[in-house]
Amino acid sequence: MSTQHQIPSYLTPHETGPWAVYLEQIDRVTPYLGHLSRWVETLKRPKRILVVDVPIERDDGSIAHFEGYRVQHNTSRGPGKGGVRFHQDVTLSEVMALSAWMTIKNSAVNVPYGGAKGGIRVDPKTLSHGELMRMTRRYTSEIGIIIGPDKDIPAPDVNTNEQTMAWMMDTYSMNEGRTATGVVTGKPISLGGSLGRREATGRGVFVVGCEAASKRGLDIAGAKIAVQGFGNVGGIAARLFAEAGAKIVAVQDHGGTIFHSNGLNVHKLLEHVAAHGSVAGFEGAEAVLPDQEFFAVHCDILIPAALEQQITAANADQIKAKIILEGANGPTTPEADDILRDKGVLVVPDVIANAGGVTVSYFEWVQDFSSYFWSEDEINQRLTRIMKEAFHAVWQVTEDKSVSLRTAAFIIGCSRVLQAREVRGLYP
Ligand code: NAD
């Protein structure tokens, strides 16, 4: 796939993974962009890439260096916006792709942002609390030259949370000499965070999942669901579906895969994960499955909510689900998309399915600027309305143009970005 694309010189061919997937998705949408396709190269190269060295003093007195990134893919429609990931497998290609998907997502749900993403190549489980704080602060200081409340606003992603955002907000504020709450979203409520933000991505997955199920005539009550990733996104989506009467029959995380034909007790599983860090060892499971069997589990809805490139040509054929809700970013490769389409599986793409997080991040940013905070009900109602409207707008394009939901979401997302690009014109 990657060979037909022009790979930037700063990526070696074997590093192109998720970025090559994104480029293929752009190629698939280009024929539908009309006169705007003149500008499509804009989407095939990030606007700005910052690679930083993040040195810290470890608790034992030694010095450790980590590789950090912040990529601003596009700022045509507004400041950059996107999460920060701490993971041992973070690469520049991954951060580039994640930043690009943020551009498309923010545009597809029509929040006034461009796309950005950041990350540090580190296994945070190997760091103490103090080391994690020093690494987060040094990283924030290094990328401080390009982030800011009206430039680029980070948020949580894999292995980062409210505490990470609090450290980032404090570090940026100290360097600026003022308290800048709007520099990050996903903050604790005590620092200008928004009610409903922690749950927003999972709630958005649930809202579009209900819409997709009703399009397919599937009743959520009694539906069987398999979830990969039981963190912020997967854990909350599973809880909301279970509360609506669905059976969460399989859950996989980095520690293992568990199964129960009558549905796992999600509340007990959440408590187990909070205490032990993984679903492994959960006593309420009927069986522990080999990891490779997860995608073959009999279910109606499959929710990948972990990492990219999980559903590939190697396992797409085994999938039994009628609907896939992409809680994760980039979980399905283009080859797998084709196999799933031929099998009649409805794939609700990441750029719509997991857009609830950035939507409430937008609410948080607006609340910070106005220093006026909304009730949780108000937030959830506005979130639900935006998610439903975005889903139905994409569905309409799917029907009008006979394309997949992914291509339809990309048609809407790319068109808005390129319209902004065109009307702004090129500088100078
Ligand atoms: P998280 O750190 O809270 O949880 C990640 C989960 O994935 C954990 O359960 C972990 O065990 C699991 N996991 C990690 N490696 C795995 C592997 N190899 N196999 C199976 N499971 C594995 O992260 P999160 O915030 O829930 O993010 C999950 C996905 O959702 C990511 O793709 C992220 O980009 C995307 N996303 C997150 C948000 C958000 O608001 N947090 C918003 C939009 C999209």
CSV table of N, CA and C in Angstrom, one decimal, residues 53-199:
chain,number,residue,atom,x,y,z
A,53,ASP,N,13.6,16.1,22.6
A,53,ASP,CA,14.3,15.2,23.6
A,53,ASP,C,13.7,15.6,25.0
A,54,VAL,N,13.3,14.5,25.7
A,54,VAL,CA,12.7,14.7,27.0
A,54,VAL,C,13.6,14.0,28.1
A,55,PRO,N,14.6,14.8,28.6
A,55,PRO,CA,15.4,14.1,29.7
A,55,PRO,C,14.8,14.3,31.1
A,56,ILE,N,15.0,13.3,31.9
A,56,ILE,CA,14.5,13.4,33.3
A,56,ILE,C,15.6,12.8,34.2
A,57,GLU,N,15.6,13.3,35.4
A,57,GLU,CA,16.4,12.6,36.4
A,57,GLU,C,15.5,11.5,37.1
A,58,ARG,N,16.0,10.3,37.1
A,58,ARG,CA,15.2,9.2,37.6
A,58,ARG,C,15.4,9.2,39.2
A,59,ASP,N,14.5,8.4,39.8
A,59,ASP,CA,14.6,8.4,41.3
A,59,ASP,C,15.9,7.9,41.8
A,60,ASP,N,16.6,7.0,41.1
A,60,ASP,CA,17.9,6.5,41.5
A,60,ASP,C,19.1,7.4,41.2
A,61,GLY,N,18.8,8.6,40.6
A,61,GLY,CA,19.8,9.6,40.3
A,61,GLY,C,20.3,9.5,38.9
A,62,SER,N,20.0,8.4,38.1
A,62,SER,CA,20.4,8.3,36.7
A,62,SER,C,19.6,9.2,35.8
A,63,ILE,N,20.1,9.5,34.6
A,63,ILE,CA,19.4,10.3,33.7
A,63,ILE,C,18.8,9.5,32.6
A,64,ALA,N,17.5,9.7,32.3
A,64,ALA,CA,16.9,8.9,31.2
A,64,ALA,C,16.4,9.9,30.1
A,65,HIS,N,16.5,9.6,28.9
A,65,HIS,CA,16.0,10.4,27.8
A,65,HIS,C,14.8,9.7,27.0
A,66,PHE,N,13.8,10.5,26.7
A,66,PHE,CA,12.6,9.9,26.0
A,66,PHE,C,12.4,10.8,24.8
A,67,GLU,N,11.8,10.1,23.7
A,67,GLU,CA,11.5,10.8,22.5
A,67,GLU,C,10.1,11.4,22.5
A,68,GLY,N,9.9,12.7,22.3
A,68,GLY,CA,8.6,13.2,22.4
A,68,GLY,C,8.2,13.9,21.0
A,69,TYR,N,6.9,13.9,20.8
A,69,TYR,CA,6.4,14.5,19.5
A,69,TYR,C,5.2,15.4,19.7
A,70,ARG,N,5.1,16.4,18.9
A,70,ARG,CA,3.8,17.1,18.7
A,70,ARG,C,3.7,17.4,17.3
A,71,VAL,N,2.6,16.9,16.6
A,71,VAL,CA,2.4,17.2,15.2
A,71,VAL,C,1.1,18.0,15.0
A,72,GLN,N,1.2,19.1,14.3
A,72,GLN,CA,0.0,19.9,14.0
A,72,GLN,C,-0.2,19.6,12.5
A,73,HIS,N,-1.2,18.8,12.3
A,73,HIS,CA,-1.5,18.3,10.9
A,73,HIS,C,-2.1,19.4,10.0
A,74,ASN,N,-3.1,20.1,10.6
A,74,ASN,CA,-3.7,21.2,9.8
A,74,ASN,C,-4.4,22.2,10.8
A,75,THR,N,-4.3,23.4,10.4
A,75,THR,CA,-4.9,24.5,11.2
A,75,THR,C,-5.8,25.4,10.4
A,76,SER,N,-6.3,24.9,9.3
A,76,SER,CA,-7.0,25.8,8.4
A,76,SER,C,-8.3,26.2,9.0
A,77,ARG,N,-9.0,25.4,9.8
A,77,ARG,CA,-10.3,25.7,10.4
A,77,ARG,C,-10.2,26.2,11.8
A,78,GLY,N,-9.0,26.2,12.4
A,78,GLY,CA,-8.9,26.7,13.8
A,78,GLY,C,-7.6,26.1,14.4
A,79,PRO,N,-7.4,26.4,15.7
A,79,PRO,CA,-6.2,25.8,16.4
A,79,PRO,C,-6.1,24.3,16.3
A,80,GLY,N,-4.9,23.8,16.4
A,80,GLY,CA,-4.7,22.4,16.5
A,80,GLY,C,-5.4,21.8,17.7
A,81,LYS,N,-5.8,20.6,17.6
A,81,LYS,CA,-6.5,19.9,18.8
A,81,LYS,C,-6.3,18.4,18.7
A,82,GLY,N,-5.9,17.8,19.8
A,82,GLY,CA,-5.7,16.4,19.8
A,82,GLY,C,-4.9,15.9,21.0
A,83,GLY,N,-5.0,14.6,21.3
A,83,GLY,CA,-4.5,14.1,22.5
A,83,GLY,C,-3.0,13.9,22.6
A,84,VAL,N,-2.6,13.5,23.8
A,84,VAL,CA,-1.2,13.1,24.0
A,84,VAL,C,-1.1,11.7,24.5
A,85,ARG,N,-0.3,10.9,23.9
A,85,ARG,CA,-0.2,9.4,24.2
A,85,ARG,C,1.1,9.1,24.8
A,86,PHE,N,1.1,8.3,25.9
A,86,PHE,CA,2.3,7.8,26.4
A,86,PHE,C,2.3,6.3,26.2
A,87,HIS,N,3.2,5.8,25.3
A,87,HIS,CA,3.2,4.4,25.0
A,87,HIS,C,4.5,4.0,24.4
A,88,GLN,N,4.9,2.8,24.7
A,88,GLN,CA,6.3,2.4,24.3
A,88,GLN,C,6.4,2.2,22.8
A,89,ASP,N,5.2,2.1,22.1
A,89,ASP,CA,5.2,1.9,20.6
A,89,ASP,C,5.0,3.2,19.8
A,90,VAL,N,4.9,4.3,20.5
A,90,VAL,CA,4.6,5.6,19.8
A,90,VAL,C,5.8,5.8,18.8
A,91,THR,N,5.4,6.2,17.5
A,91,THR,CA,6.3,6.5,16.5
A,91,THR,C,5.8,7.8,15.8
A,92,LEU,N,6.7,8.4,15.1
A,92,LEU,CA,6.3,9.7,14.3
A,92,LEU,C,5.2,9.4,13.4
A,93,SER,N,5.3,8.2,12.7
A,93,SER,CA,4.2,7.8,11.7
A,93,SER,C,2.9,7.8,12.4
A,94,GLU,N,2.9,7.2,13.6
A,94,GLU,CA,1.6,7.0,14.4
A,94,GLU,C,1.1,8.4,14.8
A,95,VAL,N,2.0,9.3,15.3
A,95,VAL,CA,1.5,10.6,15.7
A,95,VAL,C,1.0,11.4,14.5
A,96,MET,N,1.7,11.3,13.4
A,96,MET,CA,1.2,12.0,12.2
A,96,MET,C,-0.2,11.5,11.8
A,97,ALA,N,-0.4,10.2,11.8
A,97,ALA,CA,-1.7,9.7,11.4
A,97,ALA,C,-2.8,10.1,12.4
A,98,LEU,N,-2.4,10.0,13.7
A,98,LEU,CA,-3.4,10.4,14.7
A,98,LEU,C,-3.8,11.9,14.6
A,99,SER,N,-2.8,12.7,14.2
A,99,SER,CA,-3.0,14.2,14.1
A,99,SER,C,-3.9,14.4,12.9
A,100,ALA,N,-3.7,13.6,11.8
A,100,ALA,CA,-4.5,13.8,10.6
A,100,ALA,C,-5.9,13.4,10.8
A,101,TRP,N,-6.1,12.2,11.5
A,101,TRP,CA,-7.5,11.8,11.8
A,101,TRP,C,-8.2,12.8,12.7
A,102,MET,N,-7.5,13.6,13.5
A,102,MET,CA,-8.1,14.6,14.3
A,102,MET,C,-8.6,15.8,13.4
A,103,THR,N,-7.8,16.1,12.3
A,103,THR,CA,-8.3,17.1,11.4
A,103,THR,C,-9.6,16.7,10.8
A,104,ILE,N,-9.7,15.5,10.3
A,104,ILE,CA,-10.9,15.0,9.6
A,104,ILE,C,-12.1,14.9,10.7
A,105,LYS,N,-11.8,14.4,11.8
A,105,LYS,CA,-12.8,14.3,12.9
A,105,LYS,C,-13.4,15.6,13.3
A,106,ASN,N,-12.5,16.6,13.6
A,106,ASN,CA,-13.0,17.9,14.1
A,106,ASN,C,-13.8,18.5,13.0
A,107,SER,N,-13.5,18.3,11.8
A,107,SER,CA,-14.2,18.9,10.7
A,107,SER,C,-15.5,18.1,10.5
A,108,ALA,N,-15.5,16.8,10.6
A,108,ALA,CA,-16.7,16.0,10.3
A,108,ALA,C,-17.8,16.3,11.3
A,109,VAL,N,-17.4,16.6,12.6
A,109,VAL,CA,-18.4,17.0,13.6
A,109,VAL,C,-18.6,18.5,13.7
A,110,ASN,N,-17.8,19.2,12.9
A,110,ASN,CA,-17.9,20.6,12.8
A,110,ASN,C,-17.6,21.4,14.1
A,111,VAL,N,-16.5,21.0,14.8
A,111,VAL,CA,-16.0,21.8,15.9
A,111,VAL,C,-14.9,22.6,15.3
A,112,PRO,N,-14.7,23.9,15.7
A,112,PRO,CA,-13.8,24.8,15.0
A,112,PRO,C,-12.3,24.6,15.3
A,113,TYR,N,-11.8,23.5,15.0
A,113,TYR,CA,-10.4,23.1,15.3
A,113,TYR,C,-9.8,22.5,14.0
A,114,GLY,N,-8.5,22.6,14.0
A,114,GLY,CA,-7.7,21.8,13.1
A,114,GLY,C,-7.4,20.5,13.8
A,115,GLY,N,-6.3,19.8,13.3
A,115,GLY,CA,-6.0,18.6,13.9
A,115,GLY,C,-4.5,18.5,14.4
A,116,ALA,N,-4.3,17.9,15.6
A,116,ALA,CA,-2.9,17.8,16.1
A,116,ALA,C,-2.9,16.5,17.0
A,117,LYS,N,-1.7,16.1,17.4
A,117,LYS,CA,-1.6,15.0,18.3
A,117,LYS,C,-0.1,15.0,18.8
A,118,GLY,N,0.0,14.4,20.0
A,118,GLY,CA,1.4,14.3,20.6
A,118,GLY,C,1.6,13.0,21.2
A,119,GLY,N,2.8,12.8,21.6
A,119,GLY,CA,3.1,11.5,22.3
A,119,GLY,C,4.5,11.4,22.8
A,120,ILE,N,4.8,10.5,23.7
A,120,ILE,CA,6.1,10.2,24.2
A,120,ILE,C,6.3,8.7,24.0
A,121,ARG,N,7.4,8.3,23.5
A,121,ARG,CA,7.7,6.9,23.3
A,121,ARG,C,8.3,6.4,24.7
A,122,VAL,N,7.3,5.9,25.5
A,122,VAL,CA,7.7,5.4,26.9
A,122,VAL,C,6.6,4.5,27.4
A,123,ASP,N,7.0,3.5,28.2
A,123,ASP,CA,6.0,2.7,28.9
A,123,ASP,C,5.9,3.4,30.2
A,124,PRO,N,4.8,4.1,30.4
A,124,PRO,CA,4.6,4.9,31.7
A,124,PRO,C,4.5,4.0,32.9
A,125,LYS,N,4.2,2.7,32.7
A,125,LYS,CA,4.1,1.8,33.8
A,125,LYS,C,5.5,1.5,34.5
A,126,THR,N,6.6,1.9,33.8
A,126,THR,CA,7.9,1.7,34.3
A,126,THR,C,8.4,2.9,35.1
A,127,LEU,N,7.6,4.0,35.1
A,127,LEU,CA,8.0,5.2,35.8
A,127,LEU,C,7.3,5.3,37.2
A,128,SER,N,7.9,5.9,38.1
A,128,SER,CA,7.3,6.3,39.4
A,128,SER,C,6.4,7.5,39.2
A,129,HIS,N,5.5,7.8,40.2
A,129,HIS,CA,4.7,9.0,40.0
A,129,HIS,C,5.5,10.3,39.8
A,130,GLY,N,6.6,10.4,40.6
A,130,GLY,CA,7.4,11.6,40.4
A,130,GLY,C,8.1,11.6,39.1
A,131,GLU,N,8.6,10.5,38.6
A,131,GLU,CA,9.2,10.4,37.3
A,131,GLU,C,8.3,10.8,36.2
A,132,LEU,N,7.0,10.3,36.3
A,132,LEU,CA,6.0,10.6,35.3
A,132,LEU,C,5.7,12.1,35.3
A,133,MET,N,5.6,12.7,36.5
A,133,MET,CA,5.3,14.1,36.6
A,133,MET,C,6.5,14.9,35.9
A,134,ARG,N,7.7,14.6,36.2
A,134,ARG,CA,8.9,15.3,35.7
A,134,ARG,C,8.9,15.2,34.2
A,135,MET,N,8.6,13.9,33.7
A,135,MET,CA,8.6,13.7,32.2
A,135,MET,C,7.5,14.6,31.5
A,136,THR,N,6.3,14.5,32.1
A,136,THR,CA,5.2,15.3,31.6
A,136,THR,C,5.5,16.8,31.5
A,137,ARG,N,6.1,17.3,32.6
A,137,ARG,CA,6.4,18.7,32.7
A,137,ARG,C,7.5,19.1,31.7
A,138,ARG,N,8.5,18.3,31.6
A,138,ARG,CA,9.6,18.6,30.6
A,138,ARG,C,9.1,18.6,29.2
A,139,TYR,N,8.3,17.6,28.9
A,139,TYR,CA,7.7,17.5,27.6
A,139,TYR,C,6.8,18.7,27.3
A,140,THR,N,6.0,19.1,28.2
A,140,THR,CA,5.1,20.3,28.0
A,140,THR,C,6.0,21.5,27.8
A,141,SER,N,7.0,21.6,28.5
A,141,SER,CA,7.9,22.8,28.4
A,141,SER,C,8.5,22.8,27.0
A,142,GLU,N,8.9,21.6,26.5
A,142,GLU,CA,9.6,21.5,25.2
A,142,GLU,C,8.6,21.9,24.1
A,143,ILE,N,7.3,21.4,24.2
A,143,ILE,CA,6.4,21.7,23.1
A,143,ILE,C,5.7,23.0,23.4
A,144,GLY,N,6.0,23.6,24.5
A,144,GLY,CA,5.4,24.9,24.8
A,144,GLY,C,5.5,26.0,23.8
A,145,ILE,N,6.5,25.8,22.9
A,145,ILE,CA,6.8,26.8,21.9
A,145,ILE,C,5.7,26.8,20.8
A,146,ILE,N,5.0,25.7,20.7
A,146,ILE,CA,3.9,25.6,19.6
A,146,ILE,C,2.5,25.4,20.2
A,147,ILE,N,2.3,25.1,21.5
A,147,ILE,CA,0.9,24.9,22.0
A,147,ILE,C,0.5,26.2,22.6
A,148,GLY,N,-0.8,26.3,22.9
A,148,GLY,CA,-1.4,27.5,23.6
A,148,GLY,C,-2.9,27.5,23.3
A,149,PRO,N,-3.7,28.2,24.2
A,149,PRO,CA,-5.1,28.1,24.1
A,149,PRO,C,-5.7,28.5,22.7
A,150,ASP,N,-5.0,29.3,22.0
A,150,ASP,CA,-5.5,29.7,20.6
A,150,ASP,C,-4.6,29.2,19.5
A,151,LYS,N,-3.6,28.2,19.9
A,151,LYS,CA,-2.7,27.7,18.9
A,151,LYS,C,-2.9,26.2,18.7
A,152,ASP,N,-2.9,25.5,19.8
A,152,ASP,CA,-2.9,24.0,19.8
A,152,ASP,C,-3.2,23.5,21.2
A,153,ILE,N,-4.3,22.7,21.4
A,153,ILE,CA,-4.8,22.4,22.7
A,153,ILE,C,-4.8,20.9,22.9
A,154,PRO,N,-3.8,20.4,23.7
A,154,PRO,CA,-3.7,18.9,23.9
A,154,PRO,C,-4.9,18.4,24.8
A,155,ALA,N,-5.0,17.1,24.9
A,155,ALA,CA,-6.0,16.4,25.7
A,155,ALA,C,-5.5,15.0,26.0
A,156,PRO,N,-6.2,14.3,26.9
A,156,PRO,CA,-5.8,12.9,27.2
A,156,PRO,C,-6.0,11.9,26.0
A,157,ASP,N,-5.1,10.9,26.0
A,157,ASP,CA,-5.2,9.8,25.1
A,157,ASP,C,-4.7,8.6,25.8
A,158,VAL,N,-4.2,7.6,25.1
A,158,VAL,CA,-3.8,6.3,25.8
A,158,VAL,C,-2.8,6.6,26.8
A,159,ASN,N,-3.0,6.1,28.0
A,159,ASN,CA,-2.1,6.2,29.2
A,159,ASN,C,-1.9,7.6,29.7
A,160,THR,N,-2.8,8.6,29.3
A,160,THR,CA,-2.7,9.9,29.9
A,160,THR,C,-4.2,10.2,30.5
A,161,ASN,N,-4.2,11.1,31.4
A,161,ASN,CA,-5.5,11.3,32.1
A,161,ASN,C,-5.6,12.7,32.7
A,162,GLU,N,-6.6,12.9,33.6
A,162,GLU,CA,-6.8,14.3,34.2
A,162,GLU,C,-5.5,14.8,34.9
A,163,GLN,N,-4.8,13.9,35.6
A,163,GLN,CA,-3.6,14.3,36.3
A,163,GLN,C,-2.6,14.8,35.3
A,164,THR,N,-2.4,14.0,34.2
A,164,THR,CA,-1.4,14.5,33.2
A,164,THR,C,-1.8,15.9,32.7
A,165,MET,N,-3.1,16.1,32.4
A,165,MET,CA,-3.5,17.4,31.9
A,165,MET,C,-3.3,18.5,33.0
A,166,ALA,N,-3.5,18.2,34.3
A,166,ALA,CA,-3.2,19.2,35.3
A,166,ALA,C,-1.8,19.6,35.3
A,167,TRP,N,-0.8,18.6,35.2
A,167,TRP,CA,0.6,18.9,35.1
A,167,TRP,C,0.9,19.8,33.9
A,168,MET,N,0.3,19.4,32.8
A,168,MET,CA,0.6,20.2,31.5
A,168,MET,C,0.1,21.6,31.7
A,169,MET,N,-1.1,21.7,32.2
A,169,MET,CA,-1.7,23.1,32.4
A,169,MET,C,-0.8,23.9,33.3
A,170,ASP,N,-0.4,23.3,34.4
A,170,ASP,CA,0.4,24.0,35.4
A,170,ASP,C,1.8,24.4,34.8
A,171,THR,N,2.4,23.5,34.1
A,171,THR,CA,3.7,23.8,33.5
A,171,THR,C,3.6,24.9,32.5
A,172,TYR,N,2.7,24.8,31.6
A,172,TYR,CA,2.5,25.9,30.6
A,172,TYR,C,2.2,27.2,31.3
A,173,SER,N,1.4,27.2,32.3
A,173,SER,CA,1.0,28.4,33.1
A,173,SER,C,2.2,29.0,33.8
A,174,MET,N,3.0,28.2,34.4
A,174,MET,CA,4.2,28.7,35.0
A,174,MET,C,5.2,29.4,34.0
A,175,ASN,N,5.3,28.8,32.9
A,175,ASN,CA,6.2,29.4,31.9
A,175,ASN,C,5.6,30.7,31.3
A,176,GLU,N,4.3,30.8,31.3
A,176,GLU,CA,3.7,32.0,30.7
A,176,GLU,C,3.5,33.1,31.8
A,177,GLY,N,3.6,32.7,33.0
A,177,GLY,CA,3.4,33.7,34.1
A,177,GLY,C,1.9,34.1,34.3
A,178,ARG,N,1.0,33.2,33.9
A,178,ARG,CA,-0.4,33.4,34.1
A,178,ARG,C,-1.1,32.0,34.2
A,179,THR,N,-2.3,32.0,34.7
A,179,THR,CA,-3.0,30.7,34.7
A,179,THR,C,-3.8,30.6,33.4
A,180,ALA,N,-3.4,29.6,32.6
A,180,ALA,CA,-4.0,29.5,31.3
A,180,ALA,C,-4.8,28.2,31.3
A,181,THR,N,-6.0,28.2,31.8
A,181,THR,CA,-6.8,26.9,31.9
A,181,THR,C,-7.1,26.3,30.5
A,182,GLY,N,-7.2,27.2,29.5
A,182,GLY,CA,-7.7,26.8,28.2
A,182,GLY,C,-6.6,26.1,27.3
A,183,VAL,N,-5.4,25.9,27.9
A,183,VAL,CA,-4.3,25.3,27.1
A,183,VAL,C,-4.5,23.8,26.9
A,184,VAL,N,-5.2,23.1,27.8
A,184,VAL,CA,-5.5,21.7,27.6
A,184,VAL,C,-6.9,21.5,28.0
A,185,THR,N,-7.5,20.4,27.5
A,185,THR,CA,-8.8,19.9,27.9
A,185,THR,C,-8.7,18.5,28.5
A,186,GLY,N,-9.8,18.1,29.2
A,186,GLY,CA,-9.7,16.8,29.9
A,186,GLY,C,-9.1,17.1,31.3
A,187,LYS,N,-9.2,18.3,31.8
A,187,LYS,CA,-8.6,18.6,33.1
A,187,LYS,C,-9.5,18.2,34.2
A,188,PRO,N,-8.9,18.2,35.5
A,188,PRO,CA,-9.8,18.0,36.6
A,188,PRO,C,-10.8,19.1,36.7
A,189,ILE,N,-12.0,18.8,37.3
A,189,ILE,CA,-13.1,19.8,37.4
A,189,ILE,C,-12.5,21.0,38.2
A,190,SER,N,-11.7,20.8,39.2
A,190,SER,CA,-11.2,21.9,40.0
A,190,SER,C,-10.3,22.9,39.3
A,191,LEU,N,-9.9,22.5,38.1
A,191,LEU,CA,-9.0,23.4,37.3
A,191,LEU,C,-9.7,23.9,36.0
A,192,GLY,N,-11.0,23.9,36.0
A,192,GLY,CA,-11.7,24.3,34.8
A,192,GLY,C,-12.0,23.2,33.8
A,193,GLY,N,-12.0,22.0,34.3
A,193,GLY,CA,-12.4,20.8,33.5
A,193,GLY,C,-13.9,20.9,33.4
A,194,SER,N,-14.4,20.1,32.4
A,194,SER,CA,-15.9,20.1,32.2
A,194,SER,C,-16.5,18.8,32.8
A,195,LEU,N,-17.7,19.0,33.3
A,195,LEU,CA,-18.5,17.8,33.7
A,195,LEU,C,-18.7,17.0,32.4
A,196,GLY,N,-18.8,15.7,32.6
A,196,GLY,CA,-19.1,14.9,31.4
A,196,GLY,C,-17.9,14.6,30.5
A,197,ARG,N,-16.7,15.3,30.7
A,197,ARG,CA,-15.6,15.1,29.7
A,197,ARG,C,-15.0,13.7,29.9
A,198,ARG,N,-14.9,13.2,31.1
A,198,ARG,CA,-14.3,11.9,31.3
A,198,ARG,C,-15.0,10.8,30.6
A,199,GLU,N,-16.4,10.9,30.5
A,199,GLU,CA,-17.2,9.9,29.9
A,199,GLU,C,-17.5,10.2,28.5
